[in-house]
mmCIF file of C-alpha atoms and ligand atoms in Angstrom:
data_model
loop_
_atom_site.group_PDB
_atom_site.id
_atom_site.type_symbol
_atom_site.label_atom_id
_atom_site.label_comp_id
_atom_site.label_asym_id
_atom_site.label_seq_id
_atom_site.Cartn_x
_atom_site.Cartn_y
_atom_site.Cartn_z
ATOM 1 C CA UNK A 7 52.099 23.228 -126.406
ATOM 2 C CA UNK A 8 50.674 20.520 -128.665
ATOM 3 C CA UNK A 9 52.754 17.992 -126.818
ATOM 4 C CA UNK A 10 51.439 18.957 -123.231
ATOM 5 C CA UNK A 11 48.211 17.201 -121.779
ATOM 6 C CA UNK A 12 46.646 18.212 -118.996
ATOM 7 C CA UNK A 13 44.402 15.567 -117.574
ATOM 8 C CA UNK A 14 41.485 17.122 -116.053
ATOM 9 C CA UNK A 15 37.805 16.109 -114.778
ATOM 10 C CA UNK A 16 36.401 17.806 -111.815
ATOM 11 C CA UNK A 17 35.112 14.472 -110.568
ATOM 12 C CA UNK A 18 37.044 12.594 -108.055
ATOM 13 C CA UNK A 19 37.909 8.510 -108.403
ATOM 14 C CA UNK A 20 37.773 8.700 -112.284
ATOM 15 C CA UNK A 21 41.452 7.707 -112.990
ATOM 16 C CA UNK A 22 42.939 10.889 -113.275
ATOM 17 C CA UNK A 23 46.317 10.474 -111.288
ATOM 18 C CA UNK A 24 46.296 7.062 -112.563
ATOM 19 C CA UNK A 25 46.387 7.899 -116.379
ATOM 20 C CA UNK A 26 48.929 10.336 -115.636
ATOM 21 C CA UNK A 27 51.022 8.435 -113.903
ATOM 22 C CA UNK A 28 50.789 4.960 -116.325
ATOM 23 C CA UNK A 29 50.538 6.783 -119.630
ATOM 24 C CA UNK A 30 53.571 9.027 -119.090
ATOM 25 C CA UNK A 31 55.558 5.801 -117.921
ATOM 26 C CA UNK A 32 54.461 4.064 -121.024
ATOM 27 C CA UNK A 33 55.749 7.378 -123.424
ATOM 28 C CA UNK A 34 58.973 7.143 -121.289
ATOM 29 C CA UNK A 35 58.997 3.787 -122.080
ATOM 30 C CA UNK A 36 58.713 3.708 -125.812
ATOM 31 C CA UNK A 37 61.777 6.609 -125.828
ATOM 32 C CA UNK A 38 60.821 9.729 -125.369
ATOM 33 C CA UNK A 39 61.288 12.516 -122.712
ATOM 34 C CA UNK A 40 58.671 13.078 -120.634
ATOM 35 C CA UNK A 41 58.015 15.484 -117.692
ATOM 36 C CA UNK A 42 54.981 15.075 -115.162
ATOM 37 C CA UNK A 43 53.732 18.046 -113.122
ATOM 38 C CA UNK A 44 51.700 17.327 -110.074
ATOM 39 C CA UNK A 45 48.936 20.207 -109.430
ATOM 40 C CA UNK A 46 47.147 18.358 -106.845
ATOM 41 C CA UNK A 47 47.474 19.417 -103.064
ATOM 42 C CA UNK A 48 46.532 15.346 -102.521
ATOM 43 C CA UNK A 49 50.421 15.024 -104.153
ATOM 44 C CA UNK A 50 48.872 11.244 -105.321
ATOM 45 C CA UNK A 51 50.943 11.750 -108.772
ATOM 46 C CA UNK A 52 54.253 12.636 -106.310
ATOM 47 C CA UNK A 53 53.369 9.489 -104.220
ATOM 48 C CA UNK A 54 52.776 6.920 -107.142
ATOM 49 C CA UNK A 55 56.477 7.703 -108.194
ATOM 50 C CA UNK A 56 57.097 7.171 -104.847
ATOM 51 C CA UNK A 57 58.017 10.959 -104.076
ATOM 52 C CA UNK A 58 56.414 11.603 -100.308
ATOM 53 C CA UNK A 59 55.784 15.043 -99.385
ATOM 54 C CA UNK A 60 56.352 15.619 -96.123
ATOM 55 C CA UNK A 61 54.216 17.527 -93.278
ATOM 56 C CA UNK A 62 56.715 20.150 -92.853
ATOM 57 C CA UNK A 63 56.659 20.655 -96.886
ATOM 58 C CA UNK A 64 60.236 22.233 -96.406
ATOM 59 C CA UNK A 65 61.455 20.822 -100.363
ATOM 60 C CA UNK A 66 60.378 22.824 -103.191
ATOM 61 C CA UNK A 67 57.126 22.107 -105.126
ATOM 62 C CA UNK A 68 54.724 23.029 -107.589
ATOM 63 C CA UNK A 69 53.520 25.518 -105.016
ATOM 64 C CA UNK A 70 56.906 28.093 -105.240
ATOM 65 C CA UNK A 71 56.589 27.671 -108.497
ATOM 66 C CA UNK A 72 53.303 29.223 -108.417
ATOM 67 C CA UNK A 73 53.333 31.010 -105.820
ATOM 68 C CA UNK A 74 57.054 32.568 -105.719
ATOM 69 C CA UNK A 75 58.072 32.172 -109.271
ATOM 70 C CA UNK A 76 60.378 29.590 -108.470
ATOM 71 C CA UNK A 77 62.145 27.848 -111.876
ATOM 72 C CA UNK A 78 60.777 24.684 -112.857
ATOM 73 C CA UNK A 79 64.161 23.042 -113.419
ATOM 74 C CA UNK A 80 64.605 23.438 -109.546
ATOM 75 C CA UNK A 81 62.023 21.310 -108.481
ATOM 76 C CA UNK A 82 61.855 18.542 -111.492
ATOM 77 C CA UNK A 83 63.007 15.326 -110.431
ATOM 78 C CA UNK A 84 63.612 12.501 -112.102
ATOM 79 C CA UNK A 85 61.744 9.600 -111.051
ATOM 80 C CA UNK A 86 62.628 6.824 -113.739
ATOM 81 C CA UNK A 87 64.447 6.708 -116.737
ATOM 82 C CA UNK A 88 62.933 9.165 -119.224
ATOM 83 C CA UNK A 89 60.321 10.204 -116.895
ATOM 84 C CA UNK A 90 60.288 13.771 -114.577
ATOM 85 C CA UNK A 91 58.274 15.075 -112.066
ATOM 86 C CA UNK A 92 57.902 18.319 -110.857
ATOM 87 C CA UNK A 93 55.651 17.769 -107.305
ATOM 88 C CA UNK A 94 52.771 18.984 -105.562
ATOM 89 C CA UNK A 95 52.576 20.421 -101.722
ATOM 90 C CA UNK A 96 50.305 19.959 -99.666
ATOM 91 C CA UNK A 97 50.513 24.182 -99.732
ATOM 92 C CA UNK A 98 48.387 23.966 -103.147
ATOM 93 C CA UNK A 99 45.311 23.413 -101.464
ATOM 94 C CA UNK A 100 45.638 27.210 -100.232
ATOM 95 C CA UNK A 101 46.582 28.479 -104.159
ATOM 96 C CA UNK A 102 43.363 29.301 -105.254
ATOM 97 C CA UNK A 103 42.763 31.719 -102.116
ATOM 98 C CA UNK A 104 46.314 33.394 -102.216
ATOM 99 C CA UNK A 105 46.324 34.096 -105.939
ATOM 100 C CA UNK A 106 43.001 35.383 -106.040
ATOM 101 C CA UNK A 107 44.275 38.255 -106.318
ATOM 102 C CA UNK A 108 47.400 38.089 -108.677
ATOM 103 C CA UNK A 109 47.026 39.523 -112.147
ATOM 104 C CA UNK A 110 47.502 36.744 -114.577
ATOM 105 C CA UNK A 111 46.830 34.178 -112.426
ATOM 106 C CA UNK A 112 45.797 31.641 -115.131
ATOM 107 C CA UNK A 113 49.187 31.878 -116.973
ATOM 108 C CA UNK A 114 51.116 31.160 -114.337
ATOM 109 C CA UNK A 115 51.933 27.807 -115.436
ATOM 110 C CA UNK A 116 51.855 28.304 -119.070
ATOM 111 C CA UNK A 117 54.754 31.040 -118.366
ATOM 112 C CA UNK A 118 57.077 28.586 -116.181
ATOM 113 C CA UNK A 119 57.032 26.139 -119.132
ATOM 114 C CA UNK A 120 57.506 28.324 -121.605
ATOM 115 C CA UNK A 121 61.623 28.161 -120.878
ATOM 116 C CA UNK A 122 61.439 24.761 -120.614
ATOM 117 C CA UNK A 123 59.265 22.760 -122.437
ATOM 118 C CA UNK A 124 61.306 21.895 -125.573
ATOM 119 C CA UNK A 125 63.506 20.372 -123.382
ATOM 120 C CA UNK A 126 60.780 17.763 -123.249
ATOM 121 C CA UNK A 127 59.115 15.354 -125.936
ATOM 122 C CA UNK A 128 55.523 15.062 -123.730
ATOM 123 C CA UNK A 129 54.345 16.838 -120.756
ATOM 124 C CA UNK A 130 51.245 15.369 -118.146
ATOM 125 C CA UNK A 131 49.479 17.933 -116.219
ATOM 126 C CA UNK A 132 47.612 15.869 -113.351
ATOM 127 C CA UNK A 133 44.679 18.304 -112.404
ATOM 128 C CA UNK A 134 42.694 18.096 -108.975
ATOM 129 C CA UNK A 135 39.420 17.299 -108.813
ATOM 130 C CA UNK A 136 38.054 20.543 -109.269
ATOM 131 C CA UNK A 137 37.743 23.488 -111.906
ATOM 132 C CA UNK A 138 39.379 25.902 -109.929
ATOM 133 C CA UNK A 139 42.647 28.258 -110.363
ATOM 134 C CA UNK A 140 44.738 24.728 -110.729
ATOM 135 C CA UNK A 141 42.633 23.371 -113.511
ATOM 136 C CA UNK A 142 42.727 26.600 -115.424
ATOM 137 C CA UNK A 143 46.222 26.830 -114.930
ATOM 138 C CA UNK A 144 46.861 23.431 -116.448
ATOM 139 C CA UNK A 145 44.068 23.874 -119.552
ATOM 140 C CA UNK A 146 45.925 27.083 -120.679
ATOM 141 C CA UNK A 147 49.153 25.491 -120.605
ATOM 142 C CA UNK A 148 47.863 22.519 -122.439
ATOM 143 C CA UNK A 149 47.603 21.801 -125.969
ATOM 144 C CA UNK A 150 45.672 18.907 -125.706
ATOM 145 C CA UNK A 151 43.138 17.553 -122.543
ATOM 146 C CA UNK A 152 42.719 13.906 -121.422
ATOM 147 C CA UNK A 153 39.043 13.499 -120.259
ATOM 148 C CA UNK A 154 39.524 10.111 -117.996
ATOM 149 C CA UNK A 155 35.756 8.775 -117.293
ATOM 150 C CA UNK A 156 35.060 6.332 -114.913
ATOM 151 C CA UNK A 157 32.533 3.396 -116.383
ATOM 152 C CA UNK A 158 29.979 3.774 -114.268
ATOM 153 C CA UNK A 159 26.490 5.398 -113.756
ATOM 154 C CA UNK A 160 26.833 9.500 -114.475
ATOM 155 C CA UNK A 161 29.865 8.661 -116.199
ATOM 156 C CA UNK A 162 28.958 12.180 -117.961
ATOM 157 C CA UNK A 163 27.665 14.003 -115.185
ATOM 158 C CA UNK A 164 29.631 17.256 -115.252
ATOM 159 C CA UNK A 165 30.830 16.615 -118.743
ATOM 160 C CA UNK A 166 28.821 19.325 -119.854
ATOM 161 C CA UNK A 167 30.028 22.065 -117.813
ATOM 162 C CA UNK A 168 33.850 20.443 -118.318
ATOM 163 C CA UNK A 169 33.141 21.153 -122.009
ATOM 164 C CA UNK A 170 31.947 24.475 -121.649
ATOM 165 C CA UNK A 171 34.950 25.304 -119.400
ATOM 166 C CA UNK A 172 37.396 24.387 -121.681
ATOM 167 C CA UNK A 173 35.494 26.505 -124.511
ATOM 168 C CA UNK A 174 35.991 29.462 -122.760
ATOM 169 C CA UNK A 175 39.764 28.873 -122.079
ATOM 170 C CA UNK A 176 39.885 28.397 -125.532
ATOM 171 C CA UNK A 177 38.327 31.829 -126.256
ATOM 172 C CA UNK A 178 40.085 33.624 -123.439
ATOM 173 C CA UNK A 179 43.255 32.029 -123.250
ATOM 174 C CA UNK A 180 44.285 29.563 -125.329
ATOM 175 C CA UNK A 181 43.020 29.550 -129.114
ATOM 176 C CA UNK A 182 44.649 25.899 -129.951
ATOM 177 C CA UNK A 183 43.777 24.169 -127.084
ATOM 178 C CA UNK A 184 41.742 20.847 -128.323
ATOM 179 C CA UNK A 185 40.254 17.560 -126.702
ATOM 180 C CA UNK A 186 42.970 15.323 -127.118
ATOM 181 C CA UNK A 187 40.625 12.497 -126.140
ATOM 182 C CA UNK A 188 38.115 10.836 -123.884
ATOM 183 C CA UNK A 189 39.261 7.811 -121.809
ATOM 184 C CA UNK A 190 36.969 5.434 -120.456
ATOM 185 C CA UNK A 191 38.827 4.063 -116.703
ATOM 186 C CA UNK A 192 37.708 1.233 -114.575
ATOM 187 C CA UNK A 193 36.211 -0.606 -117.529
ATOM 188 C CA UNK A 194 34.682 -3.915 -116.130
ATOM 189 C CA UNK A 195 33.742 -5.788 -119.369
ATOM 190 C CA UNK A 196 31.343 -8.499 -117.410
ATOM 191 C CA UNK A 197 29.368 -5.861 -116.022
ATOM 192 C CA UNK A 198 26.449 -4.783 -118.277
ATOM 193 C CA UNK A 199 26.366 -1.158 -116.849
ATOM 194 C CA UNK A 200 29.931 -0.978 -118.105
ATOM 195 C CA UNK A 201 29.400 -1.485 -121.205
ATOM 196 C CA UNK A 202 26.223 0.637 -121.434
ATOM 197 C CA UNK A 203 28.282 3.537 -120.327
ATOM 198 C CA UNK A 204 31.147 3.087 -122.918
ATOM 199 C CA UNK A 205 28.224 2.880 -125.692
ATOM 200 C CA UNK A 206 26.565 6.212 -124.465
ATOM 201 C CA UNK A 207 29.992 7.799 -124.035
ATOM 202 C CA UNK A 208 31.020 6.791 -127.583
ATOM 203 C CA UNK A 209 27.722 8.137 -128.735
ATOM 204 C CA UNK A 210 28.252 11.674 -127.470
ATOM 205 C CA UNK A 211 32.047 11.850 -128.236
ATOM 206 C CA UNK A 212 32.323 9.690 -131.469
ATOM 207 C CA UNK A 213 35.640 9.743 -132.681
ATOM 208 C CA UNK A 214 37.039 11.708 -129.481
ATOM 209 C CA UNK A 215 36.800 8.409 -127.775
ATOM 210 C CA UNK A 216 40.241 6.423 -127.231
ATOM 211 C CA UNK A 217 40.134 3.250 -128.760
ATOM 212 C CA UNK A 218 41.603 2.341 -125.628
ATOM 213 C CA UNK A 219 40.151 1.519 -123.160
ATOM 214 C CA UNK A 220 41.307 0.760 -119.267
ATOM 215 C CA UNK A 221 39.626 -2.024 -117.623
ATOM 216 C CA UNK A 222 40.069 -2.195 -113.640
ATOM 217 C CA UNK A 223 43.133 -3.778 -112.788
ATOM 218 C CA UNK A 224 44.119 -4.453 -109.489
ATOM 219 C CA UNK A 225 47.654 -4.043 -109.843
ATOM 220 C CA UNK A 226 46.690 -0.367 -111.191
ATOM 221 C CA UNK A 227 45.770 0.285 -107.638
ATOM 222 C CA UNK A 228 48.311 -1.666 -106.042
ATOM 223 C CA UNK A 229 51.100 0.020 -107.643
ATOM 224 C CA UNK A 230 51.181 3.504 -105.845
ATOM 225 C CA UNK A 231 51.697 1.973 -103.019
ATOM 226 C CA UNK A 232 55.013 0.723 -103.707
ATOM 227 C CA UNK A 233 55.553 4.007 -105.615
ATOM 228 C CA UNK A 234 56.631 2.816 -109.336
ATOM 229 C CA UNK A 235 54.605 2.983 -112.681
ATOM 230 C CA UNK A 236 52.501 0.102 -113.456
ATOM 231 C CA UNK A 237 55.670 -1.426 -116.043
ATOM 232 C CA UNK A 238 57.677 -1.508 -113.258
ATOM 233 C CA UNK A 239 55.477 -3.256 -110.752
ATOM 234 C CA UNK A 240 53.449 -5.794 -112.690
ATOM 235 C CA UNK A 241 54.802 -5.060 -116.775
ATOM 236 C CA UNK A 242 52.609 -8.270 -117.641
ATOM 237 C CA UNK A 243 49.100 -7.247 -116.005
ATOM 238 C CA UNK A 244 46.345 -5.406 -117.565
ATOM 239 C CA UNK A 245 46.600 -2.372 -116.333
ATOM 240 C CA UNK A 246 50.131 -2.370 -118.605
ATOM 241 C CA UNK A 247 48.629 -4.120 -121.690
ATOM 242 C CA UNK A 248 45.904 -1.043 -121.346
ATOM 243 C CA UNK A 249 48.291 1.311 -120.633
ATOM 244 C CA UNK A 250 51.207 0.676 -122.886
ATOM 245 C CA UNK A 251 48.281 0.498 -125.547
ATOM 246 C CA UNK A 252 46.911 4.043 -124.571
ATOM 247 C CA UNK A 253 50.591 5.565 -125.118
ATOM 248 C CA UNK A 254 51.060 3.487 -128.648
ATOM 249 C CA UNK A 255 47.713 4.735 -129.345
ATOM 250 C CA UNK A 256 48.583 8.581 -129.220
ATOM 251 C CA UNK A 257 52.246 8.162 -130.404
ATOM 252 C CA UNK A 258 50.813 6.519 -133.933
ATOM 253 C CA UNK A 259 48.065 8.979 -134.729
ATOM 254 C CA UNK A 260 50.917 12.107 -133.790
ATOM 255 C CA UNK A 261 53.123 10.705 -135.857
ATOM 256 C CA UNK A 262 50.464 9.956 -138.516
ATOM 257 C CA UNK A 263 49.402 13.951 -137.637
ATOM 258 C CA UNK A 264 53.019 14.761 -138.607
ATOM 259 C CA UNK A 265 52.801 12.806 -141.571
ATOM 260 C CA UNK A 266 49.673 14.797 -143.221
ATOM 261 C CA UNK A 267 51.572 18.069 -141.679
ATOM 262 C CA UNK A 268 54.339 17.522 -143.881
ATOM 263 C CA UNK A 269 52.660 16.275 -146.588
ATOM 264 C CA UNK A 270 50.294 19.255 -146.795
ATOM 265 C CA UNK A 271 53.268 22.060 -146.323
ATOM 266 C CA UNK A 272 55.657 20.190 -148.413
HETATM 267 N N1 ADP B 303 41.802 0.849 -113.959
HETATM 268 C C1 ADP B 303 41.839 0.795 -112.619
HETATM 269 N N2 ADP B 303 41.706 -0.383 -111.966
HETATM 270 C C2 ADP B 303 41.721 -0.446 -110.606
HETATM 271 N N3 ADP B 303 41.859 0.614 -109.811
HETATM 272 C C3 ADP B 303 41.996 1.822 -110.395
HETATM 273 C C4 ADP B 303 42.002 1.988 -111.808
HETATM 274 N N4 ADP B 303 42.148 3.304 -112.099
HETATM 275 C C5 ADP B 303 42.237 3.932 -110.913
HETATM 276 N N5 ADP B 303 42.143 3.058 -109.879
HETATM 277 C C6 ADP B 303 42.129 3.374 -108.443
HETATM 278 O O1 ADP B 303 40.974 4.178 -108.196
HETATM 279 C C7 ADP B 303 41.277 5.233 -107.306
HETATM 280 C C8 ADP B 303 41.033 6.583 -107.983
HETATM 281 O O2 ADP B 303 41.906 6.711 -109.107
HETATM 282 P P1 ADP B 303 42.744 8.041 -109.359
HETATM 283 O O3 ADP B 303 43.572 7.816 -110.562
HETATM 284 O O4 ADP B 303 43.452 8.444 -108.104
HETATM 285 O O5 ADP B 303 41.558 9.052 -109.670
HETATM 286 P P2 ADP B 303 41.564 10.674 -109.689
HETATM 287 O O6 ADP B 303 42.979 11.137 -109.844
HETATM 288 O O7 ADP B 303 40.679 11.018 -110.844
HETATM 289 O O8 ADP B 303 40.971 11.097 -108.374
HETATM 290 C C9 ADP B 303 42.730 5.017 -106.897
HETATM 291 O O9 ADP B 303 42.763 4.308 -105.697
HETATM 292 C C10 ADP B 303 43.314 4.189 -108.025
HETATM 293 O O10 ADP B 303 44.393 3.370 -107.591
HETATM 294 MG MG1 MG B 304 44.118 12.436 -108.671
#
């Protein structure tokens, strides 16, 4: 589980979908496996690898796997080389109400990767913007969680209760589960509020802060709409320096983690 992120912040519009979407691409490109799973009814993650779920919703989804314990492996996709996606519905928006009342409700996901996940190098969980029975889901089948904040005034409004959440999955649920990091999305460096934010966000979070950081980009919006990852439609703009920088960024200090890991059992 140490190798699956889930991406969460209950805000809307703070780059959630986009990280996914970018930073898996940029682990796919440097090699490794990596499967994407799509927990938002919105299906934005689906759309940006140009997957479009139809009205009817008659192909398979995140939501049978949910809701009718339908195998992961028949709805993954793959979307680019290296790079899988298992999709949302449109259905998800009803999940929280229909598995109200299911017993073990927050495993749910954790379970359908369980048979699967070593088939994988990383795994993306792109949350919705909320902290309901999706969220949960994805934070106790995580390892690690991406925090994407979005430079701007109340940056860390919410934080606290984000936090706290994720405390009690830990307790509950999910005893290893860490923050893997704090990302600071739609960086504007010539704005002075921007860079007020990233101080006071690097002030609460010290060292939980990426280095990284991803300035607005406007090929990083442009790029869903033509339904490829940001290498594929603009490899030389920002948004790719920042991205492929993000994925270098946690691929050195796991291998570095891996390094100390062997040292110290060795
Ligand atoms: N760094 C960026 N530069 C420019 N536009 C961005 C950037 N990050 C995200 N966006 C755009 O902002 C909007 C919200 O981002 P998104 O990743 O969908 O947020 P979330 O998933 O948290 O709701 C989208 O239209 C997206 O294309
Ligand atoms: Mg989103």
């Amino acid at each position: 589980m140490e190798k699956t992120f889930a991406i969460v912040n209950q805000k809307g519009g703070v780059g959630k979908t986009t990280t996914t979407a970018n930073l898996a691409a940029g682990i796919a490109d440097c090699g490794k496996k990596v499967l994407t799973i799509d927990l938002d009814a919105q299906a934005n993650l689906s759309a940006h690898y140009g997957y479009i779920v139809d009205n009817n919703d008659t192909n398979l989804s995140m939501y049978d796997v949910l809701r009718h314990e339908t195998k992961l492996e028949d709805i993954i996709i793959e979307v680019e080389e290296n790079l899988y996606l298992a999709p949302a519905s449109l259905l998800l928006s009803a999940a929280d109400l229909e598995l109200g009342g299911v017993i073990g409700r927050e495993l749910l996901l954790r379970k359908a990767l369980s048979r699967i996940q070593d088939q994988f190098d990383y795994i993306f969980i792109d949350c919705p913007p909320s902290l309901g029975l999706l969220s949960l889901n994805g934070l106790v089948a995580a390892g690690r969680v991406i925090v994407p904040v979005q430079s701007e005034f109340l940056a860390l409004h919410g934080v606290r209760q984000l936090l706290d959440t994720i405390d009690q999955v830990r307790s509950a649920y999910n005893p290893s589960l860490r923050v893997g990091g704090v990302l600071l999305c739609l960086h504007d460096s010539r704005r002075r509020l921007s860079k007020s934010v990233a101080e006071t966000v690097r002030e609460y979070f010290g060292s939980l802060v990426f280095d990284t950081v991803v300035r607005t980009n406007v090929s990083l919006a442009e790029a869903p709409a033509k339904g490829v990852s940001i290498f594929r439609y603009d490899s030389r703009s920002s948004g790719a320096e920042d991205y492929r920088s993000l994925a270098e960024e946690i691929l050195a200090n796991d291998s570095e983690e891996n390094r100390l890991q062997h040292k110290s059992t060795a």
